[in-house]
XYZ file of C-alpha atoms in Angstrom:
680
model
C 0.000 0.000 0.000
C 2.793 2.424 0.916
C 4.613 1.725 -2.369
C 1.446 2.366 -4.340
C 0.810 5.656 -2.561
C 4.376 6.839 -3.132
C 4.486 5.868 -6.795
C 5.031 8.770 -9.240
C 2.141 10.731 -10.659
C 2.099 11.705 -14.315
C 1.765 15.441 -14.765
C 1.069 17.238 -18.032
C 2.865 20.492 -18.741
C 2.709 23.551 -20.955
C 4.969 26.437 -21.796
C 3.579 29.864 -22.549
C 5.652 32.778 -23.806
C 6.121 35.412 -26.473
C 5.743 34.445 -30.121
C 4.302 37.398 -31.962
C 2.221 37.914 -28.849
C 1.790 35.937 -25.668
C 0.674 32.430 -26.588
C 1.048 28.703 -25.986
C 4.489 27.630 -27.116
C 4.371 23.911 -26.323
C 2.371 21.406 -24.280
C 1.743 17.740 -23.578
C -2.003 18.186 -23.346
C -4.273 19.625 -26.040
C -6.089 22.655 -24.661
C -9.311 23.979 -26.103
C -12.027 26.435 -25.310
C -12.310 27.757 -21.778
C -9.280 25.959 -20.366
C -7.035 27.294 -23.132
C -8.263 30.865 -22.603
C -7.844 30.663 -18.816
C -4.291 29.345 -19.069
C -3.390 31.958 -21.660
C -4.541 34.757 -19.357
C -3.110 33.309 -16.150
C 0.281 32.567 -17.737
C 0.791 36.180 -18.803
C 2.449 38.824 -16.641
C 0.445 39.300 -13.440
C 0.029 43.021 -13.864
C 1.495 46.177 -15.347
C 4.809 47.160 -13.847
C 5.391 43.791 -12.218
C 9.061 42.795 -12.260
C 9.524 39.198 -11.189
C 12.750 38.227 -9.474
C 15.103 35.768 -11.067
C 13.226 32.957 -9.332
C 9.894 34.114 -10.748
C 6.569 33.769 -8.967
C 3.995 31.015 -8.489
C 0.377 30.877 -9.549
C -2.063 28.123 -8.648
C -5.613 27.848 -9.972
C -8.246 25.272 -10.970
C -9.466 24.247 -14.381
C -12.900 23.338 -13.140
C -14.346 22.265 -16.461
C -11.730 19.596 -17.066
C -11.190 18.606 -13.414
C -7.552 19.644 -13.255
C -5.374 21.975 -11.239
C -2.586 24.172 -12.596
C 0.550 25.076 -10.683
C 2.686 27.484 -12.679
C 5.928 29.416 -12.332
C 6.433 32.642 -14.282
C 9.797 34.259 -15.082
C 10.719 37.490 -16.804
C 11.890 37.046 -20.411
C 14.200 40.065 -20.996
C 15.790 38.215 -23.923
C 12.603 38.639 -25.909
C 12.248 41.656 -28.241
C 9.180 43.045 -26.513
C 9.268 44.557 -22.982
C 7.211 42.772 -20.318
C 7.477 39.325 -21.866
C 7.419 36.295 -19.607
C 7.917 32.549 -19.694
C 5.389 30.447 -17.779
C 5.892 26.750 -17.157
C 2.600 25.147 -16.010
C 2.150 21.753 -14.364
C -1.362 20.390 -15.011
C -2.371 17.978 -12.240
C -5.409 15.729 -12.260
C -7.697 16.499 -9.325
C -7.597 12.838 -8.337
C -3.805 13.102 -7.890
C -3.915 16.121 -5.595
C -4.541 13.896 -2.571
C -1.231 12.093 -3.172
C 0.856 15.240 -3.041
C 2.403 15.542 0.414
C 5.420 17.717 -0.294
C 6.054 20.891 -2.303
C 9.702 20.168 -3.022
C 9.158 17.761 -5.926
C 6.681 20.095 -7.617
C 8.922 23.126 -7.286
C 11.920 21.158 -8.534
C 9.948 20.171 -11.652
C 9.766 23.744 -12.932
C 12.202 24.573 -15.744
C 12.801 27.956 -17.361
C 13.333 27.689 -21.123
C 16.762 28.584 -22.387
C 15.373 30.687 -25.200
C 12.628 31.154 -27.796
C 13.409 27.945 -29.630
C 12.982 25.684 -26.584
C 9.924 23.491 -27.126
C 10.592 19.765 -26.860
C 11.062 19.400 -23.061
C 7.477 20.655 -22.575
C 5.759 18.454 -25.136
C 5.579 15.326 -22.991
C 4.025 14.601 -19.560
C 6.517 14.167 -16.754
C 6.471 11.755 -13.782
C 6.875 13.338 -10.354
C 7.710 11.318 -7.249
C 7.028 12.606 -3.742
C 9.325 11.745 -0.872
C 8.179 13.657 2.201
C 10.879 15.060 4.391
C 11.494 17.983 6.725
C 11.061 21.416 5.163
C 12.773 24.592 6.210
C 11.011 26.310 9.108
C 8.279 28.823 8.339
C 7.864 32.220 9.940
C 5.136 32.051 12.568
C 4.028 35.683 12.458
C 3.638 35.633 8.683
C 1.729 32.343 8.834
C -0.636 33.722 11.490
C -1.586 36.693 9.344
C -2.343 34.614 6.245
C -4.273 31.919 8.141
C -6.295 34.542 9.980
C -7.303 36.339 6.797
C -8.002 33.231 4.731
C -10.178 31.369 7.216
C -11.713 34.108 9.330
C -12.926 35.888 6.168
C -13.647 32.871 3.935
C -15.925 34.695 1.512
C -13.347 37.375 0.670
C -10.185 37.297 -1.430
C -7.049 37.938 0.628
C -4.112 40.168 -0.281
C -0.810 40.664 1.523
C 2.323 42.635 0.912
C 5.240 40.645 -0.419
C 7.872 40.135 2.241
C 10.669 37.676 1.440
C 9.626 36.110 -1.913
C 11.059 32.623 -1.523
C 9.864 32.334 2.071
C 6.436 33.627 1.053
C 6.386 31.048 -1.706
C 7.159 28.190 0.714
C 4.492 29.440 3.128
C 1.797 29.700 0.446
C 2.625 26.203 -0.788
C 2.535 24.903 2.792
C -0.911 26.439 3.311
C -2.114 24.876 0.054
C -0.770 21.421 0.948
C -2.235 21.648 4.447
C -5.690 21.808 2.911
C -7.736 18.683 2.284
C -7.771 17.638 -1.396
C -11.233 18.978 -2.114
C -10.207 22.446 -0.957
C -6.845 22.264 -2.728
C -8.512 21.770 -6.075
C -10.425 25.075 -5.764
C -7.832 27.223 -3.965
C -6.243 29.844 -6.197
C -3.167 31.960 -5.396
C -0.441 34.109 -6.864
C 2.768 35.037 -5.064
C 3.230 38.260 -7.045
C 0.287 40.225 -8.419
C 0.347 43.726 -9.814
C -3.475 43.842 -10.000
C -6.462 41.792 -8.911
C -6.078 38.814 -11.225
C -9.463 37.383 -10.254
C -11.064 39.716 -12.746
C -8.780 38.491 -15.544
C -9.018 34.731 -15.243
C -10.232 32.657 -12.323
C -10.975 33.722 -8.788
C -7.876 33.722 -6.595
C -8.125 33.268 -2.846
C -4.705 34.689 -1.992
C -2.514 37.229 -3.797
C 0.755 38.851 -2.739
C 1.757 42.283 -4.018
C 4.608 44.729 -3.495
C 2.425 47.718 -2.584
C 1.847 49.033 0.925
C -1.464 48.555 2.690
C -3.075 51.706 1.315
C -2.188 50.808 -2.271
C -3.323 47.236 -1.680
C -6.768 48.449 -0.728
C -7.019 50.593 -3.840
C -5.785 47.890 -6.224
C -7.686 45.066 -4.511
C -10.874 46.848 -3.340
C -12.812 43.680 -2.512
C -9.993 41.977 -0.650
C -9.078 41.593 3.000
C -5.549 42.719 3.819
C -3.841 39.994 5.809
C -2.773 40.630 9.400
C -2.821 38.556 12.568
C -4.959 40.847 14.693
C -7.690 38.931 16.479
C -6.177 35.592 15.542
C -8.911 32.991 16.082
C -8.159 30.450 18.822
C -9.645 27.708 16.643
C -6.861 28.330 14.115
C -4.094 27.688 16.629
C -3.915 23.937 15.791
C -3.650 24.918 12.123
C -0.652 27.089 12.927
C 0.961 24.301 14.967
C 0.422 21.928 12.049
C 2.163 24.298 9.640
C 5.124 24.626 11.963
C 5.373 20.891 12.788
C 3.305 18.666 10.476
C 4.770 15.460 11.903
C 3.656 16.333 15.420
C 0.040 17.101 14.502
C -3.005 14.942 13.807
C -4.921 17.827 12.268
C -3.778 17.352 8.677
C -4.814 13.706 8.590
C -8.145 14.653 10.194
C -8.762 17.287 7.515
C -7.886 14.813 4.798
C -10.266 12.184 6.155
C -13.178 14.487 6.850
C -12.843 17.115 4.147
C -13.793 14.729 1.371
C -17.512 15.108 2.079
C -17.397 18.805 3.007
C -18.309 21.614 0.677
C -18.024 25.323 1.201
C -14.347 25.841 0.471
C -12.438 27.944 2.988
C -15.593 28.439 5.063
C -15.299 24.867 6.299
C -11.787 25.240 7.760
C -12.730 26.873 11.069
C -15.534 24.379 11.849
C -13.261 21.470 10.942
C -10.538 22.786 13.234
C -13.108 23.119 16.007
C -14.279 19.586 15.326
C -10.720 18.317 15.589
C -10.228 20.123 18.881
C -13.532 18.972 20.391
C -13.190 15.326 19.348
C -9.477 14.586 19.484
C -7.960 17.213 21.767
C -10.283 16.822 24.772
C -11.199 13.891 26.980
C -13.988 13.076 27.102
C -14.910 14.573 23.724
C -16.674 17.934 23.883
C -19.798 16.868 22.012
C -21.550 20.211 22.362
C -18.704 22.024 20.648
C -18.542 19.324 17.992
C -22.220 19.732 17.233
C -21.832 23.512 17.031
C -18.988 23.051 14.581
C -21.051 20.689 12.451
C -23.911 23.171 12.494
C -21.516 25.796 11.136
C -20.553 23.402 8.363
C -24.218 22.885 7.541
C -24.866 26.597 7.276
C -25.898 26.355 3.644
C -28.537 23.732 4.458
C -26.625 20.688 3.251
C -25.671 17.872 5.573
C -21.900 17.781 5.481
C -19.002 15.829 6.984
C -21.034 12.635 7.165
C -18.138 10.581 8.482
C -17.636 13.011 11.353
C -21.354 13.165 12.033
C -21.304 9.412 12.453
C -18.295 9.648 14.766
C -20.012 12.244 16.954
C -23.228 10.220 16.942
C -21.376 7.142 18.165
C -19.896 9.084 21.042
C -23.282 10.605 21.898
C -24.972 7.195 21.857
C -22.705 6.058 24.677
C -24.010 8.811 26.964
C -27.480 9.384 25.508
C -29.041 10.281 28.874
C -26.283 12.733 29.786
C -25.907 14.870 26.690
C -27.579 18.248 26.388
C -30.593 18.868 24.201
C -28.628 20.269 21.264
C -26.420 17.189 21.081
C -29.394 14.907 21.471
C -31.223 16.609 18.624
C -28.110 16.249 16.513
C -27.934 12.567 17.428
C -31.509 11.966 16.369
C -31.134 13.911 13.167
C -28.003 11.970 12.302
C -29.438 8.574 13.118
C -32.523 9.266 11.055
C -30.315 9.282 7.984
C -28.213 6.232 8.798
C -28.639 3.438 6.281
C -25.717 1.225 7.270
C -27.125 -1.769 9.130
C -23.948 -2.002 11.187
C -24.702 1.409 12.674
C -28.207 0.401 13.628
C -26.946 -1.974 16.291
C -25.890 1.075 18.279
C -29.449 2.185 18.475
C -31.953 0.476 20.759
C -34.962 1.044 22.937
C -32.940 3.038 25.495
C -32.508 5.756 22.888
C -36.243 5.544 22.265
C -36.861 6.120 25.990
C -34.472 9.057 25.997
C -36.125 10.467 22.884
C -39.536 10.308 24.551
C -38.285 11.988 27.716
C -36.722 14.810 25.750
C -39.080 15.300 22.824
C -42.339 13.354 22.545
C -43.066 15.294 19.375
C -39.854 14.081 17.756
C -40.654 10.581 19.029
C -44.063 10.781 17.395
C -42.532 11.982 14.151
C -40.178 9.001 14.206
C -43.097 6.631 14.700
C -44.868 8.063 11.675
C -41.794 8.020 9.458
C -40.663 4.546 10.448
C -37.195 3.570 9.366
C -34.232 3.808 11.669
C -35.650 5.945 14.460
C -39.152 4.624 13.954
C -38.076 1.089 14.845
C -36.466 2.284 18.066
C -39.482 4.402 18.946
C -41.805 1.462 18.279
C -39.844 -0.731 20.651
C -39.805 1.954 23.298
C -43.537 2.656 23.079
C -44.208 -1.026 23.713
C -41.999 -1.107 26.796
C -42.739 2.221 28.480
C -44.920 2.430 31.563
C -48.224 4.251 31.020
C -47.326 7.008 33.486
C -44.132 7.698 31.516
C -46.148 8.129 28.357
C -48.773 10.315 30.010
C -46.065 12.553 31.472
C -44.698 13.150 27.992
C -48.121 13.918 26.559
C -48.926 16.660 29.071
C -47.313 19.325 26.877
C -47.881 17.485 23.601
C -51.566 16.673 23.686
C -52.026 17.001 19.951
C -50.168 13.709 19.426
C -52.045 11.866 22.166
C -54.518 10.194 19.807
C -51.766 8.706 17.646
C -49.876 7.454 20.678
C -53.054 5.919 22.088
C -53.503 3.993 18.838
C -50.310 2.156 19.735
C -50.966 1.933 23.462
C -54.655 1.338 24.064
C -54.013 0.914 27.781
C -53.618 4.705 27.942
C -57.376 4.934 27.521
C -57.823 3.646 31.064
C -55.384 6.141 32.602
C -56.871 9.168 34.407
C -53.832 11.271 33.511
C -54.396 10.621 29.819
C -57.942 11.944 29.978
C -56.801 15.025 31.887
C -54.901 16.149 28.781
C -56.964 18.959 27.309
C -56.320 18.077 23.674
C -57.532 14.501 24.072
C -60.933 14.391 22.399
C -63.954 12.597 23.816
C -64.253 10.689 20.568
C -61.319 8.471 21.567
C -63.667 6.734 23.962
C -65.229 5.053 20.938
C -62.043 2.998 20.648
C -62.358 1.519 24.132
C -63.426 -2.138 23.961
C -66.046 -3.516 26.313
C -63.493 -5.431 28.358
C -61.780 -2.150 29.315
C -64.832 0.074 29.585
C -65.156 -0.328 33.357
C -61.590 0.764 33.989
C -62.026 3.535 31.445
C -65.067 4.766 33.383
C -62.923 5.059 36.498
C -60.257 6.957 34.575
C -62.734 9.308 32.915
C -64.520 10.048 36.150
C -61.242 10.719 37.936
C -60.269 13.059 35.106
C -63.571 14.930 35.295
C -64.624 13.876 31.787
C -68.354 13.763 31.042
C -68.468 13.736 27.239
C -67.779 10.001 26.810
C -70.169 9.005 29.623
C -72.980 7.686 27.411
C -70.560 5.642 25.307
C -68.853 4.035 28.281
C -72.081 3.439 30.187
C -73.343 1.507 27.181
C -70.267 -0.759 27.190
C -69.043 -1.097 30.747
C -69.687 -4.050 32.993
C -72.437 -2.769 35.344
C -70.595 -3.734 38.530
C -67.378 -2.057 37.347
C -69.350 1.008 36.341
C -70.931 1.228 39.787
C -67.568 0.904 41.513
C -66.223 3.696 39.317
C -69.174 5.935 40.150
C -68.665 5.349 43.862
C -64.905 5.845 43.717
C -63.373 8.573 45.847
C -61.326 9.742 42.828
C -64.266 11.454 41.120
C -65.754 14.790 42.177
C -69.468 15.070 42.899
C -70.290 17.228 39.875
C -68.746 14.713 37.476
C -70.522 11.789 39.159
C -73.815 13.647 38.935
C -73.312 14.249 35.225
C -72.526 10.564 34.663
C -75.608 9.537 36.655
C -77.746 11.741 34.427
C -76.378 9.857 31.426
C -76.925 6.539 33.186
C -80.526 7.308 34.001
C -81.255 8.219 30.389
C -80.549 4.582 29.556
C -83.247 2.592 31.365
C -81.741 -0.797 30.682
C -78.268 0.215 31.861
C -79.777 1.778 34.969
C -81.531 -1.502 35.686
C -78.276 -3.399 35.151
C -76.367 -1.089 37.496
C -79.001 -1.448 40.232
C -79.220 -5.207 39.739
C -75.437 -5.670 39.785
C -75.459 -5.788 43.566
C -72.313 -3.667 43.499
C -73.847 -0.450 44.861
C -72.299 -0.040 48.277
C -73.808 3.215 49.459
C -77.457 4.095 49.971
C -76.587 7.619 48.898
C -75.954 6.250 45.375
C -79.376 4.615 45.345
C -80.923 7.925 46.368
C -78.947 9.799 43.697
C -80.217 7.453 40.978
C -83.753 7.743 42.322
C -83.605 11.539 42.180
C -82.786 11.289 38.459
C -85.384 8.638 37.643
C -89.114 8.136 37.355
C -90.464 5.331 39.589
C -91.504 3.318 36.527
C -88.340 3.894 34.446
C -86.370 0.809 35.389
C -87.694 -2.335 33.672
C -88.319 -5.510 35.690
C -89.443 -8.138 33.204
C -88.037 -11.038 35.213
C -86.514 -11.769 38.601
C -86.350 -9.407 41.512
C -86.771 -5.696 41.129
C -83.344 -4.027 40.496
C -84.227 -1.456 43.130
C -84.704 -4.168 45.704
C -81.364 -5.774 44.793
C -79.643 -2.416 45.152
C -81.262 -1.812 48.548
C -80.048 -5.155 49.835
C -76.414 -4.480 48.905
C -76.230 -0.831 49.933
C -75.616 0.552 53.381
C -74.847 3.801 55.101
C -76.790 6.566 56.782
C -78.958 9.062 54.978
C -80.208 12.464 55.902
C -83.847 12.570 56.943
C -84.865 14.234 53.694
C -83.180 11.532 51.610
C -84.689 8.732 53.698
C -88.142 10.187 53.219
C -87.619 10.767 49.493
C -86.348 7.240 48.876
C -89.282 5.759 50.786
C -91.767 7.868 48.795
C -90.040 6.910 45.514
C -90.107 3.178 46.313
C -93.728 3.399 47.462
C -94.712 4.963 44.142
C -92.806 2.244 42.286
C -94.360 -0.540 44.365
C -97.850 0.787 43.683
C -97.206 0.908 39.935
C -97.217 -1.966 37.431
C -93.476 -2.243 36.619
C -92.078 -3.956 39.714
C -92.114 -7.694 40.358
C -91.135 -7.099 43.996
C -94.005 -4.915 45.135
C -94.402 -6.536 48.557
C -90.726 -6.126 49.460
C -90.630 -2.490 48.286
C -93.770 -1.736 50.304
C -92.176 -3.289 53.357
C -89.110 -1.042 52.849
C -91.139 2.151 52.432
C -94.367 1.834 54.440
C -93.253 2.812 57.919
C -91.032 5.670 56.701
C -93.780 7.184 54.567
C -96.478 6.701 57.202
C -94.487 8.519 59.878
C -93.470 11.262 57.471
C -97.167 11.860 56.765
C -97.930 11.645 60.425
C -95.224 14.134 61.392
C -95.840 16.420 58.395
C -92.152 16.439 57.461
C -92.436 15.877 53.699
C -91.513 18.701 51.391
C -94.304 19.564 49.003
C -92.527 17.878 46.101
C -91.848 14.629 47.969
C -95.318 14.619 49.485
C -96.797 14.786 45.989
C -94.686 11.779 45.016
C -95.807 9.857 48.114
C -99.509 10.623 47.489
C -99.302 10.031 43.744
C -100.783 6.524 43.693
C -102.778 6.509 46.953
C -106.505 5.742 46.809
C -108.974 8.408 47.772
C -111.050 5.880 49.708
C -113.740 6.810 52.157
C -111.637 9.147 54.218
C -111.031 12.827 53.842
C -108.226 13.512 51.341
C -106.134 15.315 53.942
C -105.803 12.098 55.990
C -102.788 10.778 54.088
C -102.029 8.126 56.700
C -105.438 6.520 56.258
C -105.134 6.699 52.473
C -101.707 5.078 52.664
C -102.963 2.293 54.938
C -106.003 1.628 52.766
C -103.966 1.682 49.506
C -101.211 -0.630 50.734
C -103.648 -3.072 52.301
C -105.694 -3.110 49.106
C -102.581 -3.805 47.050
C -101.684 -6.859 49.167
C -105.236 -8.190 49.172
C -106.191 -7.435 45.577
C -102.885 -8.623 44.082
C -102.516 -11.534 46.458
C -99.018 -10.417 47.503
C -96.974 -12.495 49.938
C -99.006 -12.866 53.191
C -95.972 -13.164 55.439
C -94.565 -9.931 54.070
C -97.861 -8.226 54.895
C -97.627 -9.510 58.457
C -94.073 -8.173 58.715
C -94.654 -5.006 56.713
C -93.653 -2.765 59.634
C -91.739 -3.212 62.847
C -94.089 -0.784 64.557
C -96.777 -2.911 66.236
C -99.232 -0.016 66.270
C -98.970 0.371 62.527
C -99.060 -3.402 62.007
C -102.336 -3.771 63.917
C -103.894 -0.880 62.005
C -103.083 -2.681 58.756
C -104.755 -5.849 60.086
C -107.819 -3.821 61.073
C -107.934 -2.317 57.588
C -107.791 -5.735 55.911
C -110.494 -7.129 58.215
C -113.000 -4.584 56.944
C -113.795 -6.667 53.835
C -114.561 -10.294 53.159
C -111.668 -10.634 50.765
C -109.463 -8.976 53.311
C -110.504 -11.426 56.027
C -109.737 -14.404 53.786
C -106.322 -12.883 53.051
C -105.729 -12.302 56.778
C -106.294 -15.989 57.474
C -103.389 -16.749 55.151
C -101.344 -14.114 56.906
C -102.105 -15.771 60.262
C -100.997 -19.157 59.015
C -97.746 -17.641 57.647
C -96.962 -15.985 60.969
C -98.036 -18.543 63.533
C -94.811 -20.529 63.337
C -92.561 -17.460 63.795
C -90.032 -17.385 66.608
C -90.383 -13.681 67.337
C -92.766 -12.957 70.184
C -94.145 -9.815 68.528
C -94.894 -11.632 65.291
C -96.694 -14.423 67.155
C -98.743 -11.744 68.871
C -99.803 -10.403 65.475
C -100.940 -13.896 64.461
C -103.007 -14.055 67.647
C -104.516 -10.652 66.978
C -105.566 -11.801 63.503
C -107.134 -14.938 64.983
C -109.194 -12.831 67.368
C -110.162 -10.555 64.518
C -111.435 -13.442 62.420
C -113.704 -15.013 65.113
């Protein structure tokens, strides 16, 4: 490999000089069109009044159209008949060979001044040039600082400097050119002795040296920056060290390796130097500075230095949870464009977790795009805990629906439903098996919109437990109960579930219902089932209301448990009438289905007694329940007296007596005895 790299390169050459005007005298390469015109102009004297020294001056410039680079030396030709004539020997180097040039000595030694006007043959054939790197004479630091500062701190401007010591200037300019990575070398133009701005005559030159003072330089080169070392950029310090001691620096090799996929010419030098410093001159690598440098490279919108981007990304992957946001964003952006499968192994679900913690929106974008980051995000979304996901959605609610599509368990999380942007329509996606848990989550979150949907799907017992949960506020529960009571069948199912634990819930449902709303086509009345399972104390008003409600239901046609409901309500309603404690609204409910009978309508107690007794007798309800309808013996005996007033009632009472006579309770046996006396 080393032998191949050090093998000679074949370089074409031309000679330009005076022959009835300045023209091409000889060459090993046919030149046509633009290239021929450029070389003709650039090989002529570099300006009026310019007097090259015996060693001549150097010019370097690209032939962009043909992909070649020209390095030329120009000498005065005083032997020619016309004043101002010059000889210019040009070496024409293929761009592909520029990377193999590691020393200026062989190139400079290849230049040959013609002996006279008749000299042609030495320039008609290409010449091989071998490069054997070795130590060069030391360069002047101060002079190097001024040129580096001007060239790379003002990359968009041409640079001009006053000629100092010509041969030393020449070595320095060549050293600067060879320090550049090959892609920059092939575009960098220079002239070590200009009498005018040559950029306007041929190709753009980055660096020109002239013999004028600073004031004259500014007038002759109005668009140029005059080189000096004031404000020398710290980032250029490694570049200066490299010029002074190439063997002791890693910068040149770094530039060569990374510059191949960097555009922007001189503008890229400062960022590349900063990249070198941040990645190779610090431990651990300064990733933030590296990312800033890469951002400077990408200033024109193109993604540059791909090999370095990958290097920085690898380093960032190792400490994904420790890097700052700017580096993390760079990491994600870089990994999104990785196509090499070998690089993908560096990327796993831990990066997906970190991505979610830092930027749920970027995570979501990765999911939608798929590919490299999408795979990692997909793995992470499967493994994350629901509370982690909800935390990330708090400030990114607009992506919540898409995330929930991938994690349906979020739909049973209260925190998810507390996100303002989450629409009620998502509840349509909740399957029946999860509807009960979703009800708990929605209630805890204060959501009412999906109530009807969830009530229609949820297991009744789970729905009841959600409604009675301490996590929901009273206003939300009330709104859900309104929705529940609009659905008669679901109300019946909730009551019949046996899961209602608090009498206050039974009362709340009753307040929102009509006594005949809940169907009871088979089995026990749902209201009765709910009463059996519920417990707790009620305020007097609620006790009276519930009794009046159940009385009205028992006296209607819907319930199949009329006797049991009458037993629950009779005493409470009777005493409320007796003590005149009903509100007008509840009293109307309690009187709603009472008979008018033979008593005055204001005697509600008598109407109640007559109506209830008639219901038991006329509908042949359970005799034992009639005998146990109230625990108050006074009220029980008055019911017996009421039944005994008719023949049908007396026959019914005989059945009541038989049902009670075997009872263990002394008071119940006494009622059986009272009936027996009544029937004699």
